[in-house]
mmCIF file of N, CA and C in Angstrom:
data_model
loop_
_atom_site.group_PDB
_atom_site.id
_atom_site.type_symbol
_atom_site.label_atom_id
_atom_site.label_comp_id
_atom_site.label_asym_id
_atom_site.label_seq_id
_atom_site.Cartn_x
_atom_site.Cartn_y
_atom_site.Cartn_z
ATOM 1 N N UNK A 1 9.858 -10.914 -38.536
ATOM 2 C CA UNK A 1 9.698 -11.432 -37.200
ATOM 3 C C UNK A 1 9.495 -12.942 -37.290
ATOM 4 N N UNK A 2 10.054 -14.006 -37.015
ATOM 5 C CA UNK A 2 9.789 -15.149 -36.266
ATOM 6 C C UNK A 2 8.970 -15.709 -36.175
ATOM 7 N N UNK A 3 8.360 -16.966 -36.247
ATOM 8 C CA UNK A 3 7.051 -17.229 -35.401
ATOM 9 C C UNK A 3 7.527 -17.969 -34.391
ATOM 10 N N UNK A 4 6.346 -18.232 -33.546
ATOM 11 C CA UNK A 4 6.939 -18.485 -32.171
ATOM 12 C C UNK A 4 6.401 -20.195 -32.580
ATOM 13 N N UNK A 5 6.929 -20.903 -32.576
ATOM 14 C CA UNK A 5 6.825 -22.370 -32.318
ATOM 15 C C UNK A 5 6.797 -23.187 -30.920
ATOM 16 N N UNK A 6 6.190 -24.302 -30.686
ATOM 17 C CA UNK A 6 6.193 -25.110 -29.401
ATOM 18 C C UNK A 6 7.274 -25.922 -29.604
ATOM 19 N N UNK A 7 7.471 -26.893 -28.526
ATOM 20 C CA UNK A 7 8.620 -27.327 -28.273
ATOM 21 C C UNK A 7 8.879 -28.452 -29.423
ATOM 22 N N UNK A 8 7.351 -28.895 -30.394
ATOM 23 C CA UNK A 8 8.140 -30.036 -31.414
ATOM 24 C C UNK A 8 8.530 -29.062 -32.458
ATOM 25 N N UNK A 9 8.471 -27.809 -32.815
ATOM 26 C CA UNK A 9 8.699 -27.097 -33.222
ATOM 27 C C UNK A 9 7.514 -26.606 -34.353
ATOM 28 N N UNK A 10 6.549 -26.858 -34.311
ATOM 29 C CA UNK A 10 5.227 -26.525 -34.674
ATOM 30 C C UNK A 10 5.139 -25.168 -34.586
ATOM 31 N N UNK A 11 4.750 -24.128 -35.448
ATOM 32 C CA UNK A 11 4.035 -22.765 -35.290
ATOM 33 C C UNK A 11 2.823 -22.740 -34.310
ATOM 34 N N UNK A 12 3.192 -21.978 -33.206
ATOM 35 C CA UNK A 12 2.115 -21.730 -32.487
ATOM 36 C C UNK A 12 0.911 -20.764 -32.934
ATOM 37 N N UNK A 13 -0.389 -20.649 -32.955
ATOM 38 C CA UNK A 13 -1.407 -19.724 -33.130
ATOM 39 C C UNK A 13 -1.211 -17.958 -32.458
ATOM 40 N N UNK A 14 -1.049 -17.424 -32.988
ATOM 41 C CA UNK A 14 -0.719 -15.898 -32.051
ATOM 42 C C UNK A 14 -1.248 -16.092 -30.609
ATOM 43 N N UNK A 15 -2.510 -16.236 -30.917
ATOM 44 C CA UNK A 15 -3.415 -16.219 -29.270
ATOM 45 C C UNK A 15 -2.951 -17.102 -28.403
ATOM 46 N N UNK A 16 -2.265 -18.248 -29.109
ATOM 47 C CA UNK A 16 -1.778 -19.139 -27.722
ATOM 48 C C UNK A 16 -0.471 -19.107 -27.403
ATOM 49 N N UNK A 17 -0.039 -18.073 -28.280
ATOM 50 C CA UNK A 17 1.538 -17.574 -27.647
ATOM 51 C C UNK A 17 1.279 -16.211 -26.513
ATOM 52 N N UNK A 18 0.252 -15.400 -26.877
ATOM 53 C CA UNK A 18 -0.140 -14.856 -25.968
ATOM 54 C C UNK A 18 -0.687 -15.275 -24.487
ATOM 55 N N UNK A 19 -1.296 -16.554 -24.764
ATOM 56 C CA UNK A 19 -1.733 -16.781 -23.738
ATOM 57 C C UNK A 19 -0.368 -17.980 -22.498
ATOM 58 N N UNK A 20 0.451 -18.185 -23.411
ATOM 59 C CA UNK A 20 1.466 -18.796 -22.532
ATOM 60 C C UNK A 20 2.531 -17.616 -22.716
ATOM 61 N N UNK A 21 2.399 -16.743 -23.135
ATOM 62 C CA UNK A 21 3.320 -15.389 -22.195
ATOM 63 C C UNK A 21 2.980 -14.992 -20.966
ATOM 64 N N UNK A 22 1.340 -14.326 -21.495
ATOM 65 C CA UNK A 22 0.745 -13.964 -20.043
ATOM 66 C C UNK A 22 0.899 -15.108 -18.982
ATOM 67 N N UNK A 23 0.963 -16.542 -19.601
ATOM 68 C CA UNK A 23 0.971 -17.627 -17.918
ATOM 69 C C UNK A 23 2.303 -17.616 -17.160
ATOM 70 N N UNK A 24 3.634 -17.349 -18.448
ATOM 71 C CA UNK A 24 4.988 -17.829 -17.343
ATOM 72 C C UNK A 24 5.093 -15.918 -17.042
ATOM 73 N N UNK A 25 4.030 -15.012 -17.792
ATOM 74 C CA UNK A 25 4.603 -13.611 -16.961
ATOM 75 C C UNK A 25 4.182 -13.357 -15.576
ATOM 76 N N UNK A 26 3.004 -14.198 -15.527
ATOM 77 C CA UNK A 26 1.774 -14.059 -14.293
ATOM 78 C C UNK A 26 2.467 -15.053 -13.184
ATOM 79 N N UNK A 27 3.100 -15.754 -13.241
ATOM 80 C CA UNK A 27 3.629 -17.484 -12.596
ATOM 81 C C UNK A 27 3.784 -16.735 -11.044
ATOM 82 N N UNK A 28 5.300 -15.811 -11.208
ATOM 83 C CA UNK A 28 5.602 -15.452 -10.176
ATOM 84 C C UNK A 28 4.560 -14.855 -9.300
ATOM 85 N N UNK A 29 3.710 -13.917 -9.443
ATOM 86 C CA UNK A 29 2.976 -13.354 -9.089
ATOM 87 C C UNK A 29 1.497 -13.967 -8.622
ATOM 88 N N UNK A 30 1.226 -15.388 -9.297
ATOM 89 C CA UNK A 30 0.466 -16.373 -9.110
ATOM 90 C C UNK A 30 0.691 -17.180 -7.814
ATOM 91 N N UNK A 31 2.234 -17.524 -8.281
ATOM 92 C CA UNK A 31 2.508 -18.168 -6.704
ATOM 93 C C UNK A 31 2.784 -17.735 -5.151
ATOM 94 N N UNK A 32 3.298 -16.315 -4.874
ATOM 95 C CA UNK A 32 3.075 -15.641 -4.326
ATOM 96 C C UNK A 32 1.695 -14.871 -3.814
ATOM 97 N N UNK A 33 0.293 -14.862 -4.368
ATOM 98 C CA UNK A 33 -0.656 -15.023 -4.407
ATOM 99 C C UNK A 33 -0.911 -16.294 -3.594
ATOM 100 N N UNK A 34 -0.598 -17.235 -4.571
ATOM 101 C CA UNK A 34 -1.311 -18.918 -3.676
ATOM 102 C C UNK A 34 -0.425 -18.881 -2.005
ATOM 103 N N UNK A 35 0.595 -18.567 -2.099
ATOM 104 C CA UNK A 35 1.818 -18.456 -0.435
ATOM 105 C C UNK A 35 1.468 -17.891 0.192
ATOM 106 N N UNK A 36 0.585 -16.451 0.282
ATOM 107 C CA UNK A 36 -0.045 -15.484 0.407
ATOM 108 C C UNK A 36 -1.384 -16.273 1.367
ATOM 109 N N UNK A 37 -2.124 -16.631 -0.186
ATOM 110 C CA UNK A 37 -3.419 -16.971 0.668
ATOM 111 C C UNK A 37 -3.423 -18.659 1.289
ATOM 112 N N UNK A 38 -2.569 -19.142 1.285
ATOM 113 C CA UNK A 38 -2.322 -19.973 1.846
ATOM 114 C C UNK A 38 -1.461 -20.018 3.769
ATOM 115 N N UNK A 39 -0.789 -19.007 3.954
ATOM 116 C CA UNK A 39 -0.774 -18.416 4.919
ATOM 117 C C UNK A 39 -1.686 -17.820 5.313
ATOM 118 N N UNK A 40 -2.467 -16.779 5.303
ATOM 119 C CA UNK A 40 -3.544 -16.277 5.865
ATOM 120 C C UNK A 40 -4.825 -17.830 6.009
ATOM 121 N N UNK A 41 -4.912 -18.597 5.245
ATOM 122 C CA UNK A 41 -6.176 -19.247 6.003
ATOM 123 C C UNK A 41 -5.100 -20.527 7.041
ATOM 124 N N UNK A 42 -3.770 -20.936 7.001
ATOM 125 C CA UNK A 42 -3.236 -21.491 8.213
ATOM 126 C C UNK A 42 -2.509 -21.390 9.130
ATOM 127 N N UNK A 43 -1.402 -20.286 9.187
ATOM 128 C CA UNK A 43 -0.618 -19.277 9.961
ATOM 129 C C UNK A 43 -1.242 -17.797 10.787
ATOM 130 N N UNK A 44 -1.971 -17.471 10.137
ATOM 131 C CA UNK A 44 -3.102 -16.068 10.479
ATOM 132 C C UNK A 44 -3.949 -16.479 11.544
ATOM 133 N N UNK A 45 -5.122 -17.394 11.235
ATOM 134 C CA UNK A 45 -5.973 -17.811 12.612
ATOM 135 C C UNK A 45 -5.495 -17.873 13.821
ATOM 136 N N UNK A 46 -3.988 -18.461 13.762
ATOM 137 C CA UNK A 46 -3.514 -18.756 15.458
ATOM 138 C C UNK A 46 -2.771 -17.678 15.634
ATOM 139 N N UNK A 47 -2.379 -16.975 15.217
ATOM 140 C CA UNK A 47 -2.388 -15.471 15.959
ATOM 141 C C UNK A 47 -3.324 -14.722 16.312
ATOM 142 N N UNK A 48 -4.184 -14.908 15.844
ATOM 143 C CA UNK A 48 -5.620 -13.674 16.048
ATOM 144 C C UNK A 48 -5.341 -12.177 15.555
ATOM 145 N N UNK A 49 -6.416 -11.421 16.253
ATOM 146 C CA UNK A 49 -5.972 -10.074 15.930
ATOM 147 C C UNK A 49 -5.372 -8.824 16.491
ATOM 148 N N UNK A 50 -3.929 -9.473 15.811
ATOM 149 C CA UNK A 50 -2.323 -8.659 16.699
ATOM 150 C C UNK A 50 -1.355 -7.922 15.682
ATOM 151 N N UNK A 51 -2.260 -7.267 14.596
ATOM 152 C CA UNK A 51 -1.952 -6.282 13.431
ATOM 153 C C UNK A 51 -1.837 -4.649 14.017
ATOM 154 N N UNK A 52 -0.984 -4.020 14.048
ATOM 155 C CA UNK A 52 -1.546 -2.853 14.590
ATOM 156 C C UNK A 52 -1.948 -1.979 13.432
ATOM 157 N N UNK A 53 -2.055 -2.244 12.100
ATOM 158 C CA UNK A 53 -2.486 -1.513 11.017
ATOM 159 C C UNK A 53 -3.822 -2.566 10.696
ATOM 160 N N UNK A 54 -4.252 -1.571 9.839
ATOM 161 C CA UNK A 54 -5.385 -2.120 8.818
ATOM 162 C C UNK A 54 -5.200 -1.669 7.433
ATOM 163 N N UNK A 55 -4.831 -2.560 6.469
ATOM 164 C CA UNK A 55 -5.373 -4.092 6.717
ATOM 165 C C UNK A 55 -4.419 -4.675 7.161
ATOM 166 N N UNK A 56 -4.361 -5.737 7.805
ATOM 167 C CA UNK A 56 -3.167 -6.494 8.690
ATOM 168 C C UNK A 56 -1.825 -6.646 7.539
ATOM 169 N N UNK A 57 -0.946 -7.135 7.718
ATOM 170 C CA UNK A 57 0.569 -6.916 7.132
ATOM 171 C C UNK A 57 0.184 -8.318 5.968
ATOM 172 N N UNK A 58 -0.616 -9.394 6.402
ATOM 173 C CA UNK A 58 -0.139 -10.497 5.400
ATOM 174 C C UNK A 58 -1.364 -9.876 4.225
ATOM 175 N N UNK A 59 -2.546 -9.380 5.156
ATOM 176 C CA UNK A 59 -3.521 -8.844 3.632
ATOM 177 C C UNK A 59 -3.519 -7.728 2.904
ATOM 178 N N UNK A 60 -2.406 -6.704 3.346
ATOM 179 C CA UNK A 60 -1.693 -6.031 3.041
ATOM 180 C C UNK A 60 -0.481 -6.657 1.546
ATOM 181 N N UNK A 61 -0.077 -7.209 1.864
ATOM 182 C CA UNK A 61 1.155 -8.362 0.979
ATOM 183 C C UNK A 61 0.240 -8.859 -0.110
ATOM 184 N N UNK A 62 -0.619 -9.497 -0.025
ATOM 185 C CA UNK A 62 -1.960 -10.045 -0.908
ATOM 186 C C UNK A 62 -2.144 -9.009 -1.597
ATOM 187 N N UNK A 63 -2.154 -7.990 -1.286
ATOM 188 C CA UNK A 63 -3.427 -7.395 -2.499
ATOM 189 C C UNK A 63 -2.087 -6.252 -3.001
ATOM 190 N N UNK A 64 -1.075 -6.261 -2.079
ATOM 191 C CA UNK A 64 0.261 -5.436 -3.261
ATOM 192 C C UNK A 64 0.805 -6.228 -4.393
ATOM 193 N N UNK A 65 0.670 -7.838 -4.166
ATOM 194 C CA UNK A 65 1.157 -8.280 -5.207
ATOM 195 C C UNK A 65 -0.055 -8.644 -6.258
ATOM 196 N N UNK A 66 -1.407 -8.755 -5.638
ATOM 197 C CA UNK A 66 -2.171 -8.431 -6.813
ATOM 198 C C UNK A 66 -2.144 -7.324 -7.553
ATOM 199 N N UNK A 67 -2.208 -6.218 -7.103
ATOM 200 C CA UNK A 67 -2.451 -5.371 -7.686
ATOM 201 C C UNK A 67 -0.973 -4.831 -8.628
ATOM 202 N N UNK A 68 -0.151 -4.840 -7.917
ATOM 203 C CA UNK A 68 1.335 -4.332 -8.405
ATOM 204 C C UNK A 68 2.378 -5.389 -9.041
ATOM 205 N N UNK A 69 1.661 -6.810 -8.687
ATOM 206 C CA UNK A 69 2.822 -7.744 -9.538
ATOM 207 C C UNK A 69 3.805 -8.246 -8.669
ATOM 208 N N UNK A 70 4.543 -9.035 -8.755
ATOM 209 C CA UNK A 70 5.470 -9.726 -7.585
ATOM 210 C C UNK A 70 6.929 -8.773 -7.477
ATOM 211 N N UNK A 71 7.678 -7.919 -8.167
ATOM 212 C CA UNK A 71 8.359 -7.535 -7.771
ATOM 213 C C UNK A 71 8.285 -6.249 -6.726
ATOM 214 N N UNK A 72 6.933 -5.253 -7.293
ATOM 215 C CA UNK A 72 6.694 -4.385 -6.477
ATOM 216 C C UNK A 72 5.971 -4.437 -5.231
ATOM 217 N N UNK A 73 4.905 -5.400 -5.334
ATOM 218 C CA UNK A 73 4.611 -5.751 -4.279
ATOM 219 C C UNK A 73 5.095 -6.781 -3.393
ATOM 220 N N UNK A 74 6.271 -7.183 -3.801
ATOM 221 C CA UNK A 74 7.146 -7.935 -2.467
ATOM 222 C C UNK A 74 7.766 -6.433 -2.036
ATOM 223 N N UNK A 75 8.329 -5.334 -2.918
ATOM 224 C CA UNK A 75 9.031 -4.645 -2.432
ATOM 225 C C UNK A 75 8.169 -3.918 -1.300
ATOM 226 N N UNK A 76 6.750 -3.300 -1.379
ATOM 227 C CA UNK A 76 5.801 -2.786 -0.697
ATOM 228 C C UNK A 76 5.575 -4.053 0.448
ATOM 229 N N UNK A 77 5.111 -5.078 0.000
ATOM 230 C CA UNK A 77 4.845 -6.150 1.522
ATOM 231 C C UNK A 77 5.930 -5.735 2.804
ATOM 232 N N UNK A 78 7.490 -5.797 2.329
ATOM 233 C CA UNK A 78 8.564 -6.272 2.997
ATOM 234 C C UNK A 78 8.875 -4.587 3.532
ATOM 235 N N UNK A 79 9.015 -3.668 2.742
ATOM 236 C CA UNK A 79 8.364 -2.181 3.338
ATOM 237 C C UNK A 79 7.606 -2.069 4.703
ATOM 238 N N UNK A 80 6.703 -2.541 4.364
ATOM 239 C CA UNK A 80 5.353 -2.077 5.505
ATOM 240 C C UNK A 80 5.821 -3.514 6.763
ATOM 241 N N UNK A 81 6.195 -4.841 6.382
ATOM 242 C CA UNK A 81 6.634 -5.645 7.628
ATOM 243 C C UNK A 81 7.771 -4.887 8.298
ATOM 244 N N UNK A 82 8.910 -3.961 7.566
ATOM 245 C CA UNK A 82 9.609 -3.070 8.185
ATOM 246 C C UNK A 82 9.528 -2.233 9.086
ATOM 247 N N UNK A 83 7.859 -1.411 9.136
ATOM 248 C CA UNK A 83 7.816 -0.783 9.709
ATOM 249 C C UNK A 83 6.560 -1.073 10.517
ATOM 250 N N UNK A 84 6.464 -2.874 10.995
ATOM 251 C CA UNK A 84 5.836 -3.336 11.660
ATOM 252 C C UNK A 84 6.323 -3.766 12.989
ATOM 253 N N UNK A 85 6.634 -2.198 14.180
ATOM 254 C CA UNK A 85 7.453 -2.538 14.828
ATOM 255 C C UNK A 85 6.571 -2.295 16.531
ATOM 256 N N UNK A 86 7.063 -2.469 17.252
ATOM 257 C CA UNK A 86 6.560 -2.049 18.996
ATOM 258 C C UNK A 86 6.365 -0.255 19.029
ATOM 259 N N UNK A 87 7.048 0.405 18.327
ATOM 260 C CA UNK A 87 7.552 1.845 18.561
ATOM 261 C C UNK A 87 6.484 2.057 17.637
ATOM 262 N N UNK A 88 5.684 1.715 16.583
ATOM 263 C CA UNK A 88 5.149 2.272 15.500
ATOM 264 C C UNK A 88 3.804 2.168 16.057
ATOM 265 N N UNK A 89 3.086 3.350 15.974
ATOM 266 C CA UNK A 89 1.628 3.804 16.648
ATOM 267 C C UNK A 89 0.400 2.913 15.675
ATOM 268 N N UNK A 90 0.997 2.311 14.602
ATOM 269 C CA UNK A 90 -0.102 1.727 13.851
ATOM 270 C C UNK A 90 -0.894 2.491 12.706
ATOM 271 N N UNK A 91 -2.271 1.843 12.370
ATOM 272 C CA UNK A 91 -2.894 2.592 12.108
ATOM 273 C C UNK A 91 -3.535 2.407 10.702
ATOM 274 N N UNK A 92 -4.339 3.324 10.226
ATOM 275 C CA UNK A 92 -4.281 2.593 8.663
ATOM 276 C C UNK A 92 -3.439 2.680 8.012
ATOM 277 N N UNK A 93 -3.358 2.328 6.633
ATOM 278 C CA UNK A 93 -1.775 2.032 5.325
ATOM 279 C C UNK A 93 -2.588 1.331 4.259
ATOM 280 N N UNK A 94 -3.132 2.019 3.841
ATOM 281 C CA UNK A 94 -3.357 0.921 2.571
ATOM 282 C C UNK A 94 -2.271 1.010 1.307
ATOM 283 N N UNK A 95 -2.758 0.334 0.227
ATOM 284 C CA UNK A 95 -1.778 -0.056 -0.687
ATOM 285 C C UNK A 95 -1.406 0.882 -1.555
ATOM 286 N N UNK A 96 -0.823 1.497 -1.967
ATOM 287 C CA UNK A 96 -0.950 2.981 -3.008
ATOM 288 C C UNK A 96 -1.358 1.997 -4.140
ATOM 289 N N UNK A 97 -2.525 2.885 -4.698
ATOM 290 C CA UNK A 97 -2.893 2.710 -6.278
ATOM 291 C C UNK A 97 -2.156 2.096 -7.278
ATOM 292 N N UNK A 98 -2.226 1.268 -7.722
ATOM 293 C CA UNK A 98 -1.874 0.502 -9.334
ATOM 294 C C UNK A 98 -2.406 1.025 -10.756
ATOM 295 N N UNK A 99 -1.870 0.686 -11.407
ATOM 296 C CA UNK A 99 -2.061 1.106 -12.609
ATOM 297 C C UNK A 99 -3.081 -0.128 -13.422
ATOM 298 N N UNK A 100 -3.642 -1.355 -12.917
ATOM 299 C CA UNK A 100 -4.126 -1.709 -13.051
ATOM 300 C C UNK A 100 -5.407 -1.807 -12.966
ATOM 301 N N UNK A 101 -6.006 -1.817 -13.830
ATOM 302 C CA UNK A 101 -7.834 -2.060 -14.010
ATOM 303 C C UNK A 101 -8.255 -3.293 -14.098
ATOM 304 N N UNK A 102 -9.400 -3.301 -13.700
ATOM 305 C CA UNK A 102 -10.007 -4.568 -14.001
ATOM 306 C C UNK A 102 -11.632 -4.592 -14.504
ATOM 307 N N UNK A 103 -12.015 -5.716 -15.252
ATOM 308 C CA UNK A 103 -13.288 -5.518 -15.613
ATOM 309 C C UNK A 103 -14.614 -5.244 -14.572
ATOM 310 N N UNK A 104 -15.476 -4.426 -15.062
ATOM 311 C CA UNK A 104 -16.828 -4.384 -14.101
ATOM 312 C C UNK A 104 -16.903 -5.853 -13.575
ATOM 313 N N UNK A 105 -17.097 -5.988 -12.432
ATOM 314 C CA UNK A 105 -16.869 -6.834 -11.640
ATOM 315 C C UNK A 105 -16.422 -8.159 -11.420
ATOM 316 N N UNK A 106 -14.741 -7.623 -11.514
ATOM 317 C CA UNK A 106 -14.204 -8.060 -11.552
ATOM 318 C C UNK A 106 -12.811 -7.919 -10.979
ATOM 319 N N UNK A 107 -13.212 -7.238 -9.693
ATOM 320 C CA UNK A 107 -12.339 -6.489 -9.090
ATOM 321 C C UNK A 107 -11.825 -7.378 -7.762
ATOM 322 N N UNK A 108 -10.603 -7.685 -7.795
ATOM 323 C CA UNK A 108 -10.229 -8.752 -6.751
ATOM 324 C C UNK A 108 -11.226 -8.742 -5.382
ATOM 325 N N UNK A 109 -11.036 -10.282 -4.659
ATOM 326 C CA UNK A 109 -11.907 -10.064 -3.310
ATOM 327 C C UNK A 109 -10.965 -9.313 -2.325
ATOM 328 N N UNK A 110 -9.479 -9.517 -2.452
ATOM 329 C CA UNK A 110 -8.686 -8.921 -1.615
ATOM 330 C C UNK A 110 -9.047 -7.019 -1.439
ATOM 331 N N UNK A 111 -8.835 -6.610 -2.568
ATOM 332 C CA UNK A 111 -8.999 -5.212 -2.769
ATOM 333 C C UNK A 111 -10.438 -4.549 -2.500
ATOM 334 N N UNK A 112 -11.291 -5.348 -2.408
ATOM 335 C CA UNK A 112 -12.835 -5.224 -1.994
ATOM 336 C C UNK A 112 -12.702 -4.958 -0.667
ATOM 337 N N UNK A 113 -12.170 -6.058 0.199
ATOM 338 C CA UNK A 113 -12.141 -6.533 1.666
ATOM 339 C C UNK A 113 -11.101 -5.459 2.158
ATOM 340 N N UNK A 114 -10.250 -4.624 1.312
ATOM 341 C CA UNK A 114 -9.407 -3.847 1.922
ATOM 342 C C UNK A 114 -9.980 -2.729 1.863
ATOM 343 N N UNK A 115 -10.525 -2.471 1.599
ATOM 344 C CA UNK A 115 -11.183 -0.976 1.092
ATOM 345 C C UNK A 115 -12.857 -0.607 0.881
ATOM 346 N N UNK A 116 -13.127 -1.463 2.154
ATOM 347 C CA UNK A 116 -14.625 -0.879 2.361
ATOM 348 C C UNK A 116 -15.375 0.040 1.935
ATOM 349 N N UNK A 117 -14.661 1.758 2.638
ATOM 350 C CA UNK A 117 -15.186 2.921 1.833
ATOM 351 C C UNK A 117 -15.398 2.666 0.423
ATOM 352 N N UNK A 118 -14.587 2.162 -0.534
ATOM 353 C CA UNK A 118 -14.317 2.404 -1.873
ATOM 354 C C UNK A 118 -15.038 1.575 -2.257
ATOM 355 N N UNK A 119 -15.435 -0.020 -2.212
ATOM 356 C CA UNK A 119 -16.234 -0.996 -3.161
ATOM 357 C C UNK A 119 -17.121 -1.414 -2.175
ATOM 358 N N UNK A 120 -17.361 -0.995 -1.677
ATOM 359 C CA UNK A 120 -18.068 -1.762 -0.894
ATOM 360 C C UNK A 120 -19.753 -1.336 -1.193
ATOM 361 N N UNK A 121 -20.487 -2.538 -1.279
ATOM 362 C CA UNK A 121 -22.146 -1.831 -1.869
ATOM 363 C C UNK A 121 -22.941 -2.551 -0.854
ATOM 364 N N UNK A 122 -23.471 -1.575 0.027
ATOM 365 C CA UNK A 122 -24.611 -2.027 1.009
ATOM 366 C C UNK A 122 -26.299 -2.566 0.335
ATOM 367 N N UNK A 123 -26.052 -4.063 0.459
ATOM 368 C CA UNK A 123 -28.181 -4.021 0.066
ATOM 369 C C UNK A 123 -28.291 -3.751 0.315
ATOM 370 N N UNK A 124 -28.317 -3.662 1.736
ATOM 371 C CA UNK A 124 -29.857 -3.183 2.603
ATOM 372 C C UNK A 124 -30.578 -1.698 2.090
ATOM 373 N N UNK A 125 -29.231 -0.728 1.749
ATOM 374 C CA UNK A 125 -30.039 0.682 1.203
ATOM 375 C C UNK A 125 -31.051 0.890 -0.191
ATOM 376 N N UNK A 126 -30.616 -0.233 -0.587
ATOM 377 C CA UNK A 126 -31.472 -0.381 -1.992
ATOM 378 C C UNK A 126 -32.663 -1.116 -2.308
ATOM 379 N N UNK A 127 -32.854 -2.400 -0.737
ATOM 380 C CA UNK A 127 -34.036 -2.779 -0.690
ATOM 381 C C UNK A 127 -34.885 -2.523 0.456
ATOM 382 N N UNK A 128 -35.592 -4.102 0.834
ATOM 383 C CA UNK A 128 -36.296 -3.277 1.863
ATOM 384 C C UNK A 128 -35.718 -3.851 2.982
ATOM 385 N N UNK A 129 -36.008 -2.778 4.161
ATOM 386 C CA UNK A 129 -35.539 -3.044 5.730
ATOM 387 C C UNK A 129 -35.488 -4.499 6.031
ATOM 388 N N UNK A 130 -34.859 -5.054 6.884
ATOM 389 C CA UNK A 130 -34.521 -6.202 7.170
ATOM 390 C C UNK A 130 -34.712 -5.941 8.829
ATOM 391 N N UNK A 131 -34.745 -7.201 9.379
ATOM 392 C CA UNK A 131 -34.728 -7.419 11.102
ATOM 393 C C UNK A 131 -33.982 -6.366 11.632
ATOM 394 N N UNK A 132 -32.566 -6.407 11.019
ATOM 395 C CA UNK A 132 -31.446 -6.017 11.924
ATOM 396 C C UNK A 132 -31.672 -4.719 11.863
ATOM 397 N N UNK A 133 -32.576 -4.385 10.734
ATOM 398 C CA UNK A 133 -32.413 -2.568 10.685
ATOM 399 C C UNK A 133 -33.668 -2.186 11.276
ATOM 400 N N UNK A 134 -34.467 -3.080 11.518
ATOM 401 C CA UNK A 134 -35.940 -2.723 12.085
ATOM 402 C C UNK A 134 -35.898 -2.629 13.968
ATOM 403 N N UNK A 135 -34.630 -3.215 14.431
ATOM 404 C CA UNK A 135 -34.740 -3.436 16.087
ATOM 405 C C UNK A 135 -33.572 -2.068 16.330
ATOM 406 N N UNK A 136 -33.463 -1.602 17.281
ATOM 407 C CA UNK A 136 -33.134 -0.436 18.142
ATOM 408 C C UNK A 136 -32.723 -0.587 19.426
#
């Protein structure tokens, strides 16, 4: 096998050929990510809330291409904007499952924020009562 060299033609270290695989494998999927959340905090606000699913279609798109990578989750984003129509009753849709894990906490904010039931950890049950839980 080869070694992998940089561009003066130097032998690269294993780990840092690994680590500039994983960067140009991640790129696509990085930037689509940044387009992603870069739409939702300046295109999203001035619409308000006119999603008829949950989670809305662009945070929907976010967390398919986190979780699934840029080819499948453009294919899933552009899916579900398909069937983001007047005739369609809405409703929930979340993302089908990935094969991806991630470390103890270290689990995207997107996939947190989509899936309440599932990650979501209430203080308040673990300490003590607060105002909001003390008034009626």
């Amino acid at each position: 096998m080869a070694a992998v060299s940089d561009a003066a033609g130097a032998p690269m270290p294993p780990k840092a050929a690994t680590a500039v695989g994983r960067f140009v494998w991640d790129l696509p999927r990085n930037a689509l990510i940044l387009l992603l959340t870069v739409y939702r905090a300046v295109v999203s606000p001035l619409y308000g809330q006119v999603c008829r699913f949950y989670p809305s279609c662009s945070a929907y798109a976010l967390e398919a291409v986190t979780v699934h990578g840029a080819v499948r989750g453009s294919y899933l984003a552009v899916r579900r904007l398909a069937r983001c129509h007047p005739w369609n009753s809405g409703g929930l849709d979340p993302v089908p499952d990935g094969h991806r894990h991630w470390p103890e906490g270290r689990m995207p904010r997107i996939v947190v924020l989509n899936h309440p039931d599932r990650y979501w950890k209430d203080e308040s049950d673990s300490g003590p009562a607060s105002d909001d839980d003390t008034r009626k």
